[in-house]
mmCIF file of C-alpha atoms in Angstrom:
data_model
loop_
_atom_site.group_PDB
_atom_site.id
_atom_site.type_symbol
_atom_site.label_atom_id
_atom_site.label_comp_id
_atom_site.label_asym_id
_atom_site.label_seq_id
_atom_site.Cartn_x
_atom_site.Cartn_y
_atom_site.Cartn_z
ATOM 1 C CA MET A 111 -18.049 25.127 109.751
ATOM 2 C CA ARG A 112 -15.939 24.920 106.590
ATOM 3 C CA ALA A 113 -14.012 21.788 105.636
ATOM 4 C CA ALA A 114 -11.861 20.520 102.609
ATOM 5 C CA GLY A 115 -10.610 16.978 101.296
ATOM 6 C CA ALA A 116 -9.425 15.505 98.430
ATOM 7 C CA VAL A 117 -9.728 12.466 95.891
ATOM 8 C CA LEU A 118 -6.228 11.400 96.221
ATOM 9 C CA TRP A 119 -5.283 9.269 93.066
ATOM 10 C CA ARG A 120 -2.104 7.264 91.502
ATOM 11 C CA THR A 121 -1.549 5.631 88.446
ATOM 12 C CA GLY A 122 -2.476 2.083 89.183
ATOM 13 C CA PRO A 123 0.320 -0.714 89.543
ATOM 14 C CA ASP A 124 0.106 -1.862 86.011
ATOM 15 C CA GLY A 125 1.179 1.597 84.797
ATOM 16 C CA GLY A 126 -1.749 1.550 82.334
ATOM 17 C CA ASP A 127 -4.602 4.015 81.844
ATOM 18 C CA GLY A 128 -6.143 2.907 85.115
ATOM 19 C CA ILE A 129 -5.737 4.839 88.387
ATOM 20 C CA GLU A 130 -6.112 3.986 92.192
ATOM 21 C CA VAL A 131 -7.615 6.243 94.900
ATOM 22 C CA ALA A 132 -7.018 6.525 98.675
ATOM 23 C CA VAL A 133 -9.890 5.418 100.879
ATOM 24 C CA VAL A 134 -9.004 5.731 104.583
ATOM 25 C CA HIS A 135 -10.411 4.259 107.615
ATOM 26 C CA ARG A 136 -11.253 6.383 110.754
ATOM 27 C CA PRO A 137 -11.505 4.012 114.076
ATOM 28 C CA ARG A 138 -13.331 7.337 115.935
ATOM 29 C CA TYR A 139 -16.066 6.849 113.377
ATOM 30 C CA ASP A 140 -15.731 3.222 111.928
ATOM 31 C CA ASP A 141 -16.216 4.807 108.732
ATOM 32 C CA TRP A 142 -14.300 4.608 105.318
ATOM 33 C CA SER A 143 -13.763 8.093 103.822
ATOM 34 C CA LEU A 144 -11.741 10.312 101.701
ATOM 35 C CA PRO A 145 -9.156 12.261 103.439
ATOM 36 C CA LYS A 146 -10.736 15.584 104.690
ATOM 37 C CA GLY A 147 -10.936 17.802 107.826
ATOM 38 C CA LYS A 148 -11.424 21.432 109.032
ATOM 39 C CA LEU A 149 -9.938 24.417 108.061
ATOM 40 C CA ASP A 150 -7.340 25.858 110.219
ATOM 41 C CA PRO A 151 -7.822 29.667 111.359
ATOM 42 C CA GLY A 152 -6.885 31.693 108.170
ATOM 43 C CA GLU A 153 -6.361 28.796 105.894
ATOM 44 C CA THR A 154 -7.294 28.356 102.372
ATOM 45 C CA VAL A 155 -9.763 25.516 101.246
ATOM 46 C CA PRO A 156 -7.012 24.484 98.926
ATOM 47 C CA ALA A 157 -4.529 24.692 101.542
ATOM 48 C CA ALA A 158 -6.668 22.632 103.829
ATOM 49 C CA ALA A 159 -7.324 20.049 101.314
ATOM 50 C CA ALA A 160 -3.805 19.516 100.823
ATOM 51 C CA ARG A 161 -2.603 19.638 104.646
ATOM 52 C CA GLU A 162 -5.518 16.844 105.170
ATOM 53 C CA VAL A 163 -4.192 14.610 102.475
ATOM 54 C CA ALA A 164 -0.777 14.783 104.127
ATOM 55 C CA GLU A 165 -1.947 14.214 107.805
ATOM 56 C CA GLU A 166 -4.319 11.463 106.858
ATOM 57 C CA THR A 167 -2.470 9.820 104.193
ATOM 58 C CA GLY A 168 1.357 10.543 104.751
ATOM 59 C CA PHE A 169 1.386 11.673 101.055
ATOM 60 C CA SER A 170 2.092 15.179 99.339
ATOM 61 C CA CYS A 171 -0.302 16.095 96.416
ATOM 62 C CA VAL A 172 -0.648 18.289 93.666
ATOM 63 C CA LEU A 173 -4.240 19.574 93.540
ATOM 64 C CA GLY A 174 -6.291 19.467 90.249
ATOM 65 C CA PRO A 175 -9.951 20.639 89.432
ATOM 66 C CA ARG A 176 -12.472 21.170 92.480
ATOM 67 C CA LEU A 177 -14.645 18.543 92.098
ATOM 68 C CA SER A 178 -17.810 19.102 94.153
ATOM 69 C CA ARG A 179 -19.219 20.898 97.418
ATOM 70 C CA CYS A 180 -21.572 18.839 99.802
ATOM 71 C CA HIS A 181 -23.301 20.479 102.545
ATOM 72 C CA TYR A 182 -24.724 18.464 105.805
ATOM 73 C CA GLN A 183 -25.330 19.101 109.334
ATOM 74 C CA VAL A 184 -22.976 17.849 112.536
ATOM 75 C CA GLN A 185 -23.440 18.112 116.301
ATOM 76 C CA THR A 186 -20.855 20.360 118.140
ATOM 77 C CA GLY A 187 -18.913 19.462 121.291
ATOM 78 C CA SER A 188 -21.556 21.636 122.972
ATOM 79 C CA GLY A 189 -24.543 19.558 121.629
ATOM 80 C CA ALA A 190 -25.670 22.135 119.162
ATOM 81 C CA VAL A 191 -26.210 21.416 115.546
ATOM 82 C CA ALA A 192 -24.166 23.197 113.115
ATOM 83 C CA ASP A 193 -24.157 23.376 109.020
ATOM 84 C CA LYS A 194 -20.716 22.155 107.517
ATOM 85 C CA ALA A 195 -19.557 22.638 103.975
ATOM 86 C CA VAL A 196 -16.787 20.352 102.430
ATOM 87 C CA THR A 197 -15.121 21.037 99.295
ATOM 88 C CA TYR A 198 -13.628 18.126 97.468
ATOM 89 C CA PHE A 199 -10.531 18.511 94.853
ATOM 90 C CA SER A 200 -8.900 15.992 92.912
ATOM 91 C CA ALA A 201 -5.244 15.426 94.258
ATOM 92 C CA ARG A 202 -2.608 13.569 92.333
ATOM 93 C CA ALA A 203 -0.359 11.731 94.841
ATOM 94 C CA ARG A 204 3.660 12.350 94.906
ATOM 95 C CA ASP A 205 5.902 11.064 97.201
ATOM 96 C CA GLY A 206 4.710 9.316 100.781
ATOM 97 C CA VAL A 207 4.325 6.640 103.046
ATOM 98 C CA PHE A 208 1.359 5.753 104.989
ATOM 99 C CA GLN A 209 1.607 5.431 108.753
ATOM 100 C CA PRO A 210 -1.439 4.666 110.971
ATOM 101 C CA ASN A 211 -2.193 7.506 113.391
ATOM 102 C CA GLU A 212 -4.814 8.407 115.984
ATOM 103 C CA GLU A 213 -7.173 9.658 113.179
ATOM 104 C CA VAL A 214 -6.625 6.924 110.230
ATOM 105 C CA ASP A 215 -5.710 3.472 111.001
ATOM 106 C CA THR A 216 -5.717 1.957 107.740
ATOM 107 C CA LEU A 217 -5.150 3.472 103.864
ATOM 108 C CA ARG A 218 -6.302 1.154 101.023
ATOM 109 C CA TRP A 219 -5.561 2.164 97.163
ATOM 110 C CA LEU A 220 -8.576 1.050 95.184
ATOM 111 C CA ALA A 221 -9.743 1.126 91.784
ATOM 112 C CA PRO A 222 -12.650 3.699 91.580
ATOM 113 C CA PRO A 223 -15.418 1.304 91.311
ATOM 114 C CA ALA A 224 -14.146 -0.740 94.439
ATOM 115 C CA ALA A 225 -13.469 2.670 96.291
ATOM 116 C CA ARG A 226 -17.063 3.806 95.397
ATOM 117 C CA ALA A 227 -18.440 0.578 97.084
ATOM 118 C CA LEU A 228 -16.515 1.008 100.086
ATOM 119 C CA LEU A 229 -17.301 4.858 100.898
ATOM 120 C CA ASP A 230 -19.735 5.442 103.533
ATOM 121 C CA TYR A 231 -21.122 8.977 102.385
ATOM 122 C CA ALA A 232 -22.986 10.203 99.153
ATOM 123 C CA GLY A 233 -21.252 13.395 99.274
ATOM 124 C CA GLU A 234 -17.857 11.485 99.015
ATOM 125 C CA ILE A 235 -19.390 9.155 96.086
ATOM 126 C CA GLU A 236 -20.340 12.427 94.298
ATOM 127 C CA ALA A 237 -16.734 13.657 94.256
ATOM 128 C CA LEU A 238 -15.608 10.352 93.215
ATOM 129 C CA ASP A 239 -18.022 10.037 90.395
ATOM 130 C CA GLU A 240 -16.997 13.605 89.175
ATOM 131 C CA LEU A 241 -13.289 12.583 89.118
ATOM 132 C CA SER A 242 -14.305 9.591 86.932
ATOM 133 C CA ARG A 243 -16.126 11.803 84.540
ATOM 134 C CA LEU A 244 -13.598 14.464 84.287
ATOM 135 C CA GLY A 245 -10.266 12.302 83.932
ATOM 136 C CA THR A 246 -6.713 12.755 85.326
ATOM 137 C CA ASP A 247 -5.475 13.565 82.098
ATOM 138 C CA LEU A 248 -6.252 17.517 81.972
ATOM 139 C CA THR A 249 -4.421 20.689 81.779
ATOM 140 C CA THR A 250 -5.642 23.118 84.391
ATOM 141 C CA VAL A 251 -4.999 26.812 83.669
ATOM 142 C CA LEU A 252 -4.919 29.024 86.603
ATOM 143 C CA LEU A 253 -6.174 32.410 85.443
ATOM 144 C CA VAL A 254 -5.655 35.133 87.999
ATOM 145 C CA ARG A 255 -6.850 38.599 88.117
ATOM 146 C CA HIS A 256 -4.000 41.205 89.218
ATOM 147 C CA ALA A 257 -3.829 41.983 92.729
ATOM 148 C CA LYS A 258 -4.718 45.529 93.892
ATOM 149 C CA ALA A 259 -3.251 48.513 92.169
ATOM 150 C CA GLY A 260 -5.182 51.507 93.482
ATOM 151 C CA LYS A 261 -7.609 53.285 91.095
ATOM 152 C CA ARG A 262 -6.750 54.160 87.381
ATOM 153 C CA GLU A 263 -7.836 57.789 88.000
ATOM 154 C CA HIS A 264 -5.640 58.254 91.078
ATOM 155 C CA TRP A 265 -2.342 57.392 89.024
ATOM 156 C CA ARG A 266 -0.677 60.062 86.835
ATOM 157 C CA GLY A 267 1.596 58.038 84.895
ATOM 158 C CA ASP A 268 1.251 55.357 81.815
ATOM 159 C CA ASP A 269 -1.473 53.164 83.041
ATOM 160 C CA ASP A 270 0.514 50.058 81.847
ATOM 161 C CA LEU A 271 3.106 51.143 84.392
ATOM 162 C CA ARG A 272 0.803 51.492 87.542
ATOM 163 C CA PRO A 273 2.245 49.436 90.179
ATOM 164 C CA LEU A 274 0.485 46.873 92.874
ATOM 165 C CA THR A 275 -0.209 48.812 96.116
ATOM 166 C CA PRO A 276 0.983 47.591 99.630
ATOM 167 C CA ALA A 277 -2.375 45.627 99.808
ATOM 168 C CA GLY A 278 -1.752 44.450 96.424
ATOM 169 C CA ASN A 279 1.765 42.917 97.200
ATOM 170 C CA GLN A 280 -0.077 41.326 100.191
ATOM 171 C CA GLN A 281 -2.311 39.821 97.686
ATOM 172 C CA ALA A 282 0.612 38.489 95.413
ATOM 173 C CA ASP A 283 2.208 36.917 98.689
ATOM 174 C CA ALA A 284 -0.786 35.124 99.281
ATOM 175 C CA LEU A 285 -0.866 33.857 95.929
ATOM 176 C CA ARG A 286 2.716 32.834 95.973
ATOM 177 C CA THR A 287 1.310 30.382 98.634
ATOM 178 C CA LEU A 288 -1.577 29.374 97.299
ATOM 179 C CA LEU A 289 -0.837 28.552 93.489
ATOM 180 C CA PRO A 290 2.085 26.386 94.000
ATOM 181 C CA LEU A 291 -0.447 23.666 95.471
ATOM 182 C CA PHE A 292 -1.915 23.209 91.710
ATOM 183 C CA GLY A 293 1.497 22.388 90.641
ATOM 184 C CA PRO A 294 2.244 25.291 88.267
ATOM 185 C CA ASP A 295 5.003 24.834 85.622
ATOM 186 C CA ARG A 296 4.969 28.005 83.429
ATOM 187 C CA VAL A 297 3.758 31.489 84.109
ATOM 188 C CA HIS A 298 2.195 34.035 81.713
ATOM 189 C CA SER A 299 0.671 37.677 81.962
ATOM 190 C CA ALA A 300 -0.727 40.442 80.203
ATOM 191 C CA PRO A 301 1.917 43.025 79.512
ATOM 192 C CA ARG A 302 0.687 45.276 82.444
ATOM 193 C CA LEU A 303 3.167 45.986 85.218
ATOM 194 C CA ARG A 304 0.299 45.172 87.957
ATOM 195 C CA CYS A 305 -0.249 41.890 86.234
ATOM 196 C CA VAL A 306 3.149 40.846 85.765
ATOM 197 C CA GLN A 307 4.121 41.992 89.642
ATOM 198 C CA THR A 308 1.045 39.782 90.868
ATOM 199 C CA VAL A 309 2.709 36.612 89.377
ATOM 200 C CA GLN A 310 6.585 37.365 89.285
ATOM 201 C CA PRO A 311 7.079 36.207 92.803
ATOM 202 C CA ILE A 312 5.621 32.617 91.636
ATOM 203 C CA ALA A 313 8.008 33.002 88.707
ATOM 204 C CA ASP A 314 11.119 33.615 90.880
ATOM 205 C CA ASP A 315 10.370 30.430 93.005
ATOM 206 C CA MET A 316 10.152 28.622 89.728
ATOM 207 C CA ASP A 317 13.180 30.048 88.300
ATOM 208 C CA VAL A 318 11.225 30.779 84.920
ATOM 209 C CA SER A 319 10.538 33.881 83.219
ATOM 210 C CA VAL A 320 7.085 35.572 82.698
ATOM 211 C CA THR A 321 5.874 35.264 79.298
ATOM 212 C CA HIS A 322 3.803 38.362 77.867
ATOM 213 C CA GLU A 323 0.535 37.757 76.603
ATOM 214 C CA PRO A 324 -0.820 41.122 74.687
ATOM 215 C CA LEU A 325 -3.982 39.210 73.574
ATOM 216 C CA LEU A 326 -4.922 38.946 77.121
ATOM 217 C CA SER A 327 -4.749 42.544 78.084
ATOM 218 C CA GLU A 328 -7.782 44.768 77.820
ATOM 219 C CA GLU A 329 -6.706 46.415 74.618
ATOM 220 C CA GLY A 330 -5.456 43.231 72.844
ATOM 221 C CA TYR A 331 -8.515 41.058 74.068
ATOM 222 C CA TRP A 332 -11.275 43.576 73.300
ATOM 223 C CA SER A 333 -9.612 44.113 69.555
ATOM 224 C CA ASP A 334 -10.184 40.665 68.851
ATOM 225 C CA PRO A 335 -12.037 38.377 71.560
ATOM 226 C CA ASP A 336 -11.746 35.403 69.231
ATOM 227 C CA ALA A 337 -7.923 35.712 69.114
ATOM 228 C CA GLY A 338 -7.672 35.946 72.989
ATOM 229 C CA LEU A 339 -9.705 32.951 73.458
ATOM 230 C CA ALA A 340 -7.674 31.016 71.092
ATOM 231 C CA ARG A 341 -4.627 32.147 72.621
ATOM 232 C CA LEU A 342 -5.846 30.726 76.183
ATOM 233 C CA ARG A 343 -6.998 27.376 74.618
ATOM 234 C CA ALA A 344 -3.509 27.269 72.848
ATOM 235 C CA LEU A 345 -2.000 27.691 76.625
ATOM 236 C CA ALA A 346 -4.010 24.683 77.516
ATOM 237 C CA ALA A 347 -3.009 22.394 74.675
ATOM 238 C CA ASP A 348 -0.018 21.220 76.472
ATOM 239 C CA ALA A 349 0.264 19.342 79.380
ATOM 240 C CA GLY A 350 0.943 20.986 82.785
ATOM 241 C CA THR A 351 -0.593 23.832 84.888
ATOM 242 C CA PRO A 352 0.060 27.114 83.408
ATOM 243 C CA VAL A 353 -0.376 30.368 85.464
ATOM 244 C CA VAL A 354 -2.045 33.305 83.497
ATOM 245 C CA SER A 355 -2.428 36.656 84.902
ATOM 246 C CA SER A 356 -4.762 39.012 83.336
ATOM 247 C CA GLN A 357 -7.451 41.929 84.197
ATOM 248 C CA GLY A 358 -11.129 42.463 85.104
ATOM 249 C CA LYS A 359 -12.394 43.509 82.006
ATOM 250 C CA VAL A 360 -11.176 40.366 80.219
ATOM 251 C CA ILE A 361 -11.375 37.570 82.496
ATOM 252 C CA PRO A 362 -15.273 37.290 83.300
ATOM 253 C CA HIS A 363 -16.124 37.623 79.427
ATOM 254 C CA LEU A 364 -13.480 34.927 78.617
ATOM 255 C CA VAL A 365 -14.442 32.515 81.011
ATOM 256 C CA ARG A 366 -18.147 32.919 80.247
ATOM 257 C CA THR A 367 -17.618 32.627 76.603
ATOM 258 C CA LEU A 368 -15.593 29.477 77.153
ATOM 259 C CA ALA A 369 -18.227 27.899 79.277
ATOM 260 C CA GLU A 370 -21.001 28.571 77.211
ATOM 261 C CA HIS A 371 -19.148 27.402 74.087
ATOM 262 C CA ASP A 372 -18.128 23.991 75.658
ATOM 263 C CA GLY A 373 -21.218 23.452 77.570
ATOM 264 C CA VAL A 374 -19.832 23.982 81.297
ATOM 265 C CA PRO A 375 -22.687 25.518 83.388
ATOM 266 C CA LEU A 376 -21.904 28.489 85.616
ATOM 267 C CA ASP A 377 -23.905 30.562 87.628
ATOM 268 C CA ASP A 378 -21.950 33.713 87.906
ATOM 269 C CA VAL A 379 -18.338 34.850 86.919
ATOM 270 C CA PRO A 380 -16.977 36.941 89.732
ATOM 271 C CA SER A 381 -13.196 38.496 89.371
ATOM 272 C CA LYS A 382 -12.185 40.007 92.218
ATOM 273 C CA LYS A 383 -8.844 41.281 92.356
ATOM 274 C CA GLY A 384 -6.164 38.629 93.445
ATOM 275 C CA SER A 385 -8.588 35.679 92.828
ATOM 276 C CA VAL A 386 -8.240 32.574 90.676
ATOM 277 C CA TRP A 387 -10.124 30.867 88.255
ATOM 278 C CA LEU A 388 -9.269 26.904 87.899
ATOM 279 C CA LEU A 389 -10.096 26.294 84.103
ATOM 280 C CA SER A 390 -9.441 22.342 83.289
ATOM 281 C CA PHE A 391 -9.321 21.564 79.637
ATOM 282 C CA ARG A 392 -9.292 18.125 78.326
ATOM 283 C CA ARG A 393 -6.701 17.967 75.274
ATOM 284 C CA PRO A 394 -7.725 17.011 71.756
ATOM 285 C CA ALA A 395 -5.541 13.528 71.992
ATOM 286 C CA ILE A 396 -7.715 12.473 75.136
ATOM 287 C CA GLU A 397 -11.204 10.933 74.496
ATOM 288 C CA PRO A 398 -13.764 11.966 73.277
ATOM 289 C CA VAL A 399 -11.661 13.980 70.510
ATOM 290 C CA SER A 400 -12.970 17.451 69.660
ATOM 291 C CA THR A 401 -13.739 17.609 65.917
ATOM 292 C CA ASP A 402 -11.838 20.739 65.453
ATOM 293 C CA GLY A 403 -8.898 19.659 67.364
ATOM 294 C CA ILE A 404 -9.023 21.975 70.056
ATOM 295 C CA PRO A 405 -8.703 21.888 74.043
ATOM 296 C CA ARG A 406 -12.084 21.633 75.615
ATOM 297 C CA LEU A 407 -13.198 23.309 78.967
ATOM 298 C CA VAL A 408 -14.780 20.242 81.224
ATOM 299 C CA ALA A 409 -14.356 22.217 84.437
ATOM 300 C CA ALA A 410 -14.358 25.899 85.901
ATOM 301 C CA SER A 411 -14.338 26.972 89.709
ATOM 302 C CA TYR A 412 -13.436 30.324 91.368
ATOM 303 C CA LEU A 413 -10.900 30.767 94.171
ATOM 304 C CA PRO A 414 -11.787 34.074 95.882
ATOM 305 C CA PRO A 415 -8.810 36.033 96.948
ATOM 306 C CA PRO A 416 -7.221 34.652 99.970
ATOM 307 C CA ALA A 417 -8.826 36.076 102.892
ATOM 308 C CA ALA A 418 -5.373 36.863 104.906
ATOM 309 C CA ALA A 419 -4.636 39.056 101.957
ATOM 310 C CA ALA A 420 -7.975 41.047 102.368
ATOM 311 C CA THR A 421 -7.736 44.681 103.424
ATOM 312 C CA SER A 422 -9.653 47.906 103.119
ATOM 313 C CA ASP A 423 -7.375 49.097 100.463
ATOM 314 C CA THR A 424 -9.009 50.592 97.450
ATOM 315 C CA GLU A 425 -9.646 48.829 94.395
#
């Protein structure tokens, strides 16, 4: 059984550096928790997190880094015991008004220490602690591997012009729904048709152009990996949430190198077509200031291709 939730936060009422987080009371369980709930059939984990926030608090939100994942056992309606996994994201509150409902009768906006003291579950305290560790003033780069475009050996034209297959277009459509949950504000891509096509629908929806990034193509990156890494850090140096579309022979090395250099532990670095890495950076102006003035990776998590877009089409 899979579920998702979020630490929903907003700037404190004094307008300073402090934040408040939302804690909800559920009368059915008489507990205080973070907004969370089970995935609907075919729903992605991020979409479920944003939906549950809206349903339980009345607020829309912009998702940020994945904070934690906890596992525990629950009793089902039939009396059987099932494993449950809940993934928590950081979520910045946007517009909304809380209205009591059947699931939640009270919402409290509290400073993190007060929220921590009120929460009833260790897994949710862990998510809140991770938000406090990371902070909220981050740039999250949405690093996308291009969607399915068939096999290189089956394409007779210029490989730069190899387009998405029908399955790839389905994946691009799924990303068009998934990525806006994280509030992207600009779109970049390796100058390959399949890379650009993967993120073009998102750029169209945002009414922005796709900026080409030659250093993040296979040829450009491997001719000078340090320059490619520096370019990604440069994209993270500004506030906001850039989308960056790249290739399978670039992303694993780039992510692994960033993580090793900046001390972010990663067990594995998968990169399936249509997948996304959430790479969250702390900018130099934010404490602790980096000695060389460049943004530092503080969190990295992998989003597999949306299941609704999975097909048997060739890679």
